Amino acid sequence: MVIRRRRVLFISGFDPRGPRHYYELWREEAPKAAATAGPGTAYHLGPPRRHGGQVFEWTLTGETRVGGETVATETRFEFLRWDDVVRRMWPRPDWSIVRSTATTLWWGVRYGYFRRIFKIRHWYLLNILEPVSTVLLILLGLPAAILLLLSLGLWAAEVEVLFALAGAPLGLFAFKPMLRWLQRTSSVLWRIQLSNFYAWQIAGQLPYLDAKLDALAARIADAAREGGVDELLVIGHSVGTTLAISALGRALARRPEDFAGVPRLAFATLGSMTPLLALEPRSAWFRDEIARIALDPAVTWVDITAAYDVACFPRIDPLELIGRERPPGAPVSPKLVSPRFHVLFGKEGYAALKQDRYQMHTQYLMATPRLGRCDFFAMVAGPLALAERFADTAPDRAEAPE
């Protein structure tokens, strides 16, 4: 079946920049993706339109050569917004980030949350602890540095003690300016707040996020009811993968009749962070949402993760992770797929990509120098349905260490 009309509902990660940032990104990447695909392929983004405060959409048209003729695919691309929630939670460079992080660290150690993360992806635990260590070193390092400098001087002992006692408050005074500098120049505070975000969600302390998930679920169900497309594709990226699971899972549970007329229902999680909720026993609601999608034969779910993306959990079956079994003969869902960046970029390009973890985590949404089946633009504006694009159920070979 050739896809001529598609509707995409996209949920981004923990990013306050909102849809205009992504629209500009894809407007720049579309010609690159078309050039990689070769002659006869073109992608065109129409002007963006706003629908209330929740949806930002545009038309994305793809032209692809199939069997000697040009096939046009028109995609209604909807950016489902939750950047208002992100901005509400964006870290402030003051003592509040220290207090909340200390609470999260205590909770993570006490209830074995960090131990469970380490068991399946030790690199991600380091990703959690690295920014915390940076802030801790600043907090402890400033007074320690003053002490060290004073100890190298020629002051009398009583004067040295006086200055040493003054060192701690002086270091604390400089702490907030240092935090502001970190926020301007790095992702340290953002990555710290990400851990707090999941801790708060697990503890049920984000009612406004739950309300947002209900609204996203209603939008997905509305799109299914409206019909008129050959494929309905829901996409989550980064932290948006957990939101997309909740939104789609709730839509399927609450309004199943709206999906009865959808010819092809597809779901793609890119750079998945699913275990950050699924690992916690108190997130039973999220585990149910995973199972609802994974065990629905009408849903084609593809999970695309790169082994060297330290901000995600590559090639982990979420259904197996939560201890749910598939019925005998049921298809494996989600299909765990590697984007094979090591092939798409070549040796030198891949080496550079591995050095930039932000770029690695964003690359799922961007064009690549060589063509692969995880091509974002082909998925959202090409003539193949997600089920056909990933019809081969054999798992991709993971990136080989280089």
Coordinates of C-alpha atoms in Angstrom, one line a residue:
M1 CA 0.0 0.0 0.0
V2 CA 1.4 3.4 -1.0
I3 CA 0.9 6.1 1.6
R4 CA -0.4 9.2 -0.1
R5 CA -2.0 10.9 3.0
R6 CA -0.5 10.7 6.4
R7 CA -1.0 12.4 9.7
V8 CA 1.9 12.7 12.2
L9 CA 1.6 13.7 15.8
F10 CA 5.0 14.5 17.3
I11 CA 6.0 15.0 20.9
S12 CA 9.4 16.5 21.6
G13 CA 11.7 16.0 24.5
F14 CA 12.3 18.1 27.6
D15 CA 12.9 21.3 25.6
P16 CA 11.5 24.8 26.3
R17 CA 12.1 26.1 22.8
G18 CA 8.8 24.8 21.4
P19 CA 7.7 24.1 17.8
R20 CA 9.3 27.0 16.0
H21 CA 12.7 25.7 16.8
Y22 CA 11.9 22.3 15.4
Y23 CA 10.2 23.7 12.3
E24 CA 13.3 25.7 11.5
L25 CA 15.5 22.6 12.1
W26 CA 13.4 20.5 9.7
R27 CA 13.2 23.3 7.1
E28 CA 17.0 23.3 7.1
E29 CA 17.3 19.5 7.1
A30 CA 14.7 18.7 4.4
P31 CA 16.9 19.6 1.4
K32 CA 19.8 17.6 2.8
A33 CA 17.5 14.6 3.3
A34 CA 16.2 14.9 -0.3
A35 CA 19.8 15.2 -1.6
T36 CA 20.8 12.1 0.2
A37 CA 17.8 10.2 -1.2
G38 CA 18.8 11.1 -4.7
P39 CA 17.2 12.5 -7.9
G40 CA 13.4 12.5 -7.9
T41 CA 13.1 13.0 -4.1
A42 CA 12.0 16.3 -2.6
Y43 CA 10.5 17.5 0.7
H44 CA 8.6 20.7 1.1
L45 CA 7.4 22.3 4.4
G46 CA 4.4 24.5 4.2
P47 CA 3.9 27.5 6.5
P48 CA 3.2 26.7 10.1
R49 CA -0.3 27.2 11.6
R50 CA -1.4 27.4 15.2
H51 CA -4.4 25.7 16.7
G52 CA -5.1 27.0 20.2
G53 CA -2.3 26.6 22.7
Q54 CA -1.6 22.9 22.2
V55 CA -1.1 22.3 18.5
F56 CA 1.3 23.8 16.0
E57 CA 1.0 22.2 12.5
W58 CA 2.2 22.4 8.9
T59 CA 1.9 20.4 5.8
L60 CA 5.0 18.4 4.8
T61 CA 4.9 17.1 1.2
G62 CA 7.2 14.4 0.0
E63 CA 7.9 13.4 -3.6
T64 CA 9.6 10.1 -4.2
R65 CA 10.4 8.0 -7.3
V66 CA 8.7 4.6 -7.1
G67 CA 8.8 2.3 -10.1
G68 CA 9.7 5.0 -12.5
E69 CA 6.9 7.4 -11.4
T70 CA 6.8 10.2 -8.9
V71 CA 4.6 9.5 -5.8
A72 CA 3.5 12.5 -3.8
T73 CA 2.8 12.0 -0.1
E74 CA 1.0 14.7 1.8
T75 CA 1.6 14.7 5.6
R76 CA -0.3 16.8 8.1
F77 CA 2.4 17.3 10.7
E78 CA 1.2 18.2 14.2
F79 CA 3.6 19.3 16.9
L80 CA 1.8 18.5 20.1
R81 CA 3.1 21.1 22.6
W82 CA 4.1 20.6 26.2
D83 CA 6.9 23.2 26.2
D84 CA 4.8 25.3 28.5
V85 CA 5.2 22.5 31.1
V86 CA 8.9 22.4 30.5
R87 CA 9.3 26.1 31.0
R88 CA 7.3 25.9 34.2
M89 CA 9.8 23.3 35.4
W90 CA 12.9 24.8 33.9
P91 CA 15.7 24.9 36.5
R92 CA 16.4 28.2 38.3
P93 CA 20.1 28.9 39.1
D94 CA 19.6 29.1 42.8
W95 CA 19.4 27.0 45.9
S96 CA 16.1 25.4 44.9
I97 CA 17.9 23.2 42.3
V98 CA 20.3 22.0 45.1
R99 CA 17.4 21.1 47.5
S100 CA 15.4 19.3 44.9
T101 CA 18.5 17.4 43.6
A102 CA 19.5 16.3 47.1
T103 CA 16.0 14.9 47.6
T104 CA 16.1 13.1 44.3
L105 CA 19.5 11.6 45.1
W106 CA 18.3 10.4 48.5
W107 CA 15.2 8.9 47.0
G108 CA 17.1 7.2 44.1
V109 CA 19.5 5.6 46.5
R110 CA 17.0 4.7 49.2
Y111 CA 14.5 2.9 46.9
G112 CA 17.1 1.3 44.6
Y113 CA 16.1 3.4 41.6
F114 CA 19.7 4.1 40.6
R115 CA 20.7 0.5 41.2
R116 CA 18.1 -0.6 38.7
I117 CA 19.2 1.9 36.2
F118 CA 22.9 0.9 36.6
K119 CA 21.9 -2.8 36.0
I120 CA 20.6 -2.1 32.5
R121 CA 22.6 0.9 31.4
H122 CA 25.5 2.0 33.6
W123 CA 26.4 4.8 31.2
Y124 CA 23.0 6.5 31.9
L125 CA 23.7 6.5 35.6
L126 CA 26.9 8.2 34.9
N127 CA 24.9 10.7 32.8
I128 CA 22.8 11.4 35.9
L129 CA 25.7 11.7 38.3
E130 CA 28.1 13.8 36.1
P131 CA 26.1 17.1 36.3
V132 CA 25.4 16.6 40.0
S133 CA 29.1 16.1 40.6
T134 CA 29.8 19.3 38.7
V135 CA 27.5 21.3 41.0
L136 CA 28.9 19.6 44.0
L137 CA 32.4 20.4 43.1
I138 CA 31.5 24.0 42.7
L139 CA 29.7 24.1 46.0
L140 CA 32.6 22.4 47.9
G141 CA 35.5 23.5 45.6
L142 CA 35.2 27.3 46.1
P143 CA 35.7 27.3 49.9
A144 CA 38.4 24.6 49.5
A145 CA 40.2 26.7 46.9
I146 CA 40.2 29.7 49.2
L147 CA 41.5 27.5 52.0
L148 CA 44.3 26.2 49.8
L149 CA 45.4 29.7 48.7
L150 CA 45.4 31.0 52.2
S151 CA 47.4 28.0 53.4
L152 CA 50.1 28.9 50.9
G153 CA 50.4 32.5 52.3
L154 CA 52.6 33.8 55.0
W155 CA 49.8 34.9 57.4
A156 CA 50.0 34.2 61.0
A157 CA 48.0 31.2 62.2
E158 CA 45.2 33.2 63.8
V159 CA 44.8 35.3 60.7
E160 CA 44.7 32.2 58.5
V161 CA 42.0 30.6 60.6
L162 CA 40.0 33.8 60.3
F163 CA 40.2 33.8 56.5
A164 CA 39.5 30.1 56.4
L165 CA 36.3 30.6 58.3
A166 CA 35.3 33.4 55.9
G167 CA 36.1 31.1 52.9
A168 CA 32.9 29.1 53.2
P169 CA 30.4 32.0 53.1
L170 CA 32.5 33.6 50.3
G171 CA 32.2 30.4 48.3
L172 CA 28.5 30.2 49.0
F173 CA 28.1 33.8 47.9
A174 CA 29.8 32.9 44.5
F175 CA 27.7 29.8 44.1
K176 CA 24.7 31.4 42.5
P177 CA 26.8 33.3 39.9
M178 CA 28.5 30.1 39.0
L179 CA 25.1 28.4 38.6
R180 CA 24.0 31.2 36.2
W181 CA 27.2 30.7 34.3
L182 CA 26.6 27.0 34.0
Q183 CA 23.1 27.6 32.8
R184 CA 24.3 29.9 30.0
T185 CA 27.2 27.7 28.9
S186 CA 26.3 24.1 29.4
S187 CA 23.5 21.5 29.9
V188 CA 24.4 20.8 33.5
L189 CA 21.3 22.2 35.2
W190 CA 19.0 20.9 32.4
R191 CA 20.3 17.4 32.9
I192 CA 19.9 17.7 36.7
Q193 CA 16.4 18.8 36.4
L194 CA 15.6 15.9 34.1
S195 CA 16.3 13.5 36.9
N196 CA 14.1 15.6 39.2
F197 CA 11.3 15.6 36.6
Y198 CA 11.1 11.8 36.5
A199 CA 11.3 11.6 40.3
W200 CA 8.4 14.0 40.7
Q201 CA 6.4 12.3 38.1
I202 CA 6.8 8.9 39.8
A203 CA 5.9 10.5 43.1
G204 CA 2.7 11.9 41.6
Q205 CA 3.8 15.5 42.2
L206 CA 3.0 16.9 38.7
P207 CA -0.8 17.1 38.4
Y208 CA -0.4 19.7 35.6
L209 CA 1.7 17.2 33.6
D210 CA -1.0 14.6 34.0
A211 CA -3.6 17.0 32.8
K212 CA -1.4 17.7 29.8
L213 CA -1.1 14.0 29.0
D214 CA -4.9 13.7 29.1
A215 CA -5.1 16.6 26.6
L216 CA -2.5 15.0 24.3
A217 CA -4.4 11.7 24.5
A218 CA -7.6 13.4 23.5
R219 CA -5.8 15.1 20.5
I220 CA -4.5 11.7 19.3
A221 CA -8.0 10.1 19.6
D222 CA -9.5 13.1 17.8
A223 CA -7.1 12.6 14.9
A224 CA -8.0 8.9 14.7
R225 CA -11.7 9.7 14.7
E226 CA -11.3 12.3 11.9
G227 CA -9.6 9.7 9.6
G228 CA -9.0 10.6 6.0
V229 CA -5.4 9.3 6.0
D230 CA -3.6 6.1 5.0
E231 CA -1.5 6.1 8.1
L232 CA -1.7 7.7 11.5
L233 CA 1.8 8.0 13.0
V234 CA 2.6 9.1 16.6
I235 CA 6.3 9.9 17.3
G236 CA 8.0 10.6 20.6
H237 CA 11.6 11.8 20.9
S238 CA 13.8 11.6 24.0
V239 CA 11.7 12.4 27.1
G240 CA 8.8 12.7 24.6
T241 CA 8.9 8.9 24.3
T242 CA 7.5 8.5 27.7
L243 CA 4.9 11.2 27.2
A244 CA 4.0 9.6 23.8
I245 CA 3.5 6.2 25.4
S246 CA 1.2 7.7 28.1
A247 CA -0.8 9.7 25.6
L248 CA -1.2 7.0 23.0
G249 CA -1.9 4.4 25.7
R250 CA -4.6 6.5 27.3
A251 CA -6.2 7.3 23.9
L252 CA -6.4 3.6 23.1
A253 CA -7.8 2.8 26.5
R254 CA -10.4 5.5 26.7
R255 CA -11.6 5.8 23.1
P256 CA -10.9 2.6 21.3
E257 CA -13.8 3.0 19.0
D258 CA -12.1 6.1 17.4
F259 CA -9.3 3.9 16.1
A260 CA -11.4 1.3 14.4
G261 CA -11.3 3.1 11.1
V262 CA -7.6 3.9 11.0
P263 CA -6.1 1.8 8.1
R264 CA -2.6 1.9 9.7
L265 CA -1.7 2.9 13.2
A266 CA 2.0 3.4 13.7
F267 CA 4.1 4.5 16.7
A268 CA 7.8 5.4 16.7
T269 CA 10.0 6.1 19.7
L270 CA 13.3 7.8 18.9
G271 CA 16.1 7.9 21.5
S272 CA 13.9 6.2 24.0
M273 CA 14.0 6.9 27.7
T274 CA 11.2 4.5 28.6
P275 CA 13.1 2.7 31.5
L276 CA 13.3 5.9 33.5
L277 CA 9.6 5.4 34.4
A278 CA 9.2 1.7 33.6
L279 CA 11.8 0.6 36.1
E280 CA 10.0 2.0 39.0
P281 CA 7.4 -0.3 40.6
R282 CA 5.3 2.7 41.6
S283 CA 4.8 3.6 38.0
A284 CA 2.2 0.8 37.5
W285 CA 0.1 3.1 35.4
F286 CA 3.0 3.6 32.9
R287 CA 3.6 -0.1 32.7
D288 CA 0.0 -0.6 31.8
E289 CA 0.3 1.9 29.1
I290 CA 3.3 0.2 27.7
A291 CA 1.5 -3.1 27.6
R292 CA -1.6 -1.6 26.1
I293 CA 0.4 -0.4 23.1
A294 CA 2.8 -3.3 22.8
L295 CA 0.1 -6.0 22.9
D296 CA -2.3 -4.3 20.5
P297 CA -2.0 -6.1 17.1
A298 CA -3.3 -3.0 15.3
V299 CA -0.3 -0.9 16.4
T300 CA 3.1 -1.0 14.6
W301 CA 5.6 0.1 17.2
V302 CA 9.3 0.7 16.3
D303 CA 11.8 1.8 18.9
I304 CA 14.9 3.3 17.3
T305 CA 18.0 3.8 19.6
A306 CA 21.7 4.2 19.0
A307 CA 24.2 2.3 21.1
Y308 CA 26.5 5.4 21.5
D309 CA 23.6 7.7 22.5
V310 CA 24.3 8.0 26.2
A311 CA 21.1 9.9 26.7
C312 CA 18.9 6.9 25.9
F313 CA 18.4 3.2 26.6
P314 CA 19.3 1.3 23.4
R315 CA 17.7 -2.0 22.4
I316 CA 15.8 -2.7 25.6
D317 CA 12.4 -4.4 25.2
P318 CA 10.0 -2.4 27.4
L319 CA 7.5 -5.2 27.7
E320 CA 10.2 -7.6 28.9
L321 CA 11.5 -4.9 31.2
I322 CA 8.2 -4.7 33.0
G323 CA 7.8 -8.4 33.2
R324 CA 4.8 -8.8 30.8
E325 CA 4.6 -11.8 28.5
R326 CA 3.4 -11.8 24.9
P327 CA 0.7 -14.3 24.0
P328 CA 2.0 -17.3 22.0
G329 CA 2.5 -16.3 18.3
A330 CA 2.1 -12.6 19.0
P331 CA 4.4 -10.4 17.0
V332 CA 7.3 -8.8 18.8
S333 CA 6.4 -5.2 19.6
P334 CA 8.1 -2.9 19.7
K335 CA 10.6 -3.7 17.1
L336 CA 14.0 -2.7 18.4
V337 CA 16.0 -1.1 15.7
S338 CA 19.4 0.6 15.4
P339 CA 19.7 3.7 13.2
R340 CA 23.2 2.4 12.2
F341 CA 24.8 5.8 12.3
H342 CA 28.2 4.1 12.0
V343 CA 27.2 3.2 8.4
L344 CA 25.3 6.3 7.5
F345 CA 28.1 8.6 8.5
G346 CA 31.2 6.6 7.7
K347 CA 34.2 6.2 10.0
E348 CA 35.3 9.8 10.3
G349 CA 31.8 11.3 10.5
Y350 CA 30.7 8.8 13.0
A351 CA 33.8 9.4 15.2
A352 CA 32.9 13.1 15.2
L353 CA 29.2 12.3 16.0
K354 CA 30.2 10.2 19.0
Q355 CA 32.1 13.2 20.5
D356 CA 29.0 15.4 20.5
R357 CA 26.3 13.7 22.7
Y358 CA 23.8 16.4 22.0
Q359 CA 24.1 16.0 18.3
M360 CA 24.0 12.2 18.7
H361 CA 20.7 12.4 20.6
T362 CA 19.2 14.9 18.1
Q363 CA 20.4 13.0 15.0
Y364 CA 17.3 10.8 14.9
L365 CA 15.4 13.9 13.6
M366 CA 18.0 15.0 11.1
A367 CA 19.3 14.1 7.6
T368 CA 22.3 11.8 7.2
P369 CA 25.0 11.7 4.6
R370 CA 23.9 8.2 3.5
L371 CA 20.5 6.7 3.1
G372 CA 19.1 4.3 5.7
R373 CA 15.7 3.0 6.6
C374 CA 15.6 5.1 9.8
D375 CA 15.6 8.3 7.6
F376 CA 13.3 10.7 9.5
F377 CA 11.9 12.4 6.5
A378 CA 11.2 9.2 4.6
M379 CA 9.3 8.0 7.7
V380 CA 7.1 11.0 8.0
A381 CA 6.8 12.0 4.3
G382 CA 7.7 9.0 2.3
P383 CA 5.4 6.5 0.5
L384 CA 6.1 3.5 2.7
A385 CA 4.1 2.9 5.9
L386 CA 6.1 2.3 9.1
A387 CA 5.1 -1.4 9.1
E388 CA 6.4 -1.9 5.6
R389 CA 9.6 0.2 6.2
F390 CA 10.5 -2.1 9.1
A391 CA 8.8 -5.3 7.8
D392 CA 12.0 -7.3 8.4
T393 CA 11.6 -8.5 12.0
A394 CA 15.3 -9.5 12.3
P395 CA 17.0 -7.0 14.6
D396 CA 19.5 -4.6 13.1
R397 CA 23.2 -5.1 13.9
A398 CA 24.1 -2.7 16.6
E399 CA 26.9 -0.2 16.1
A400 CA 30.3 -2.0 16.4
P401 CA 32.8 -0.3 18.7
E402 CA 35.3 1.7 16.7

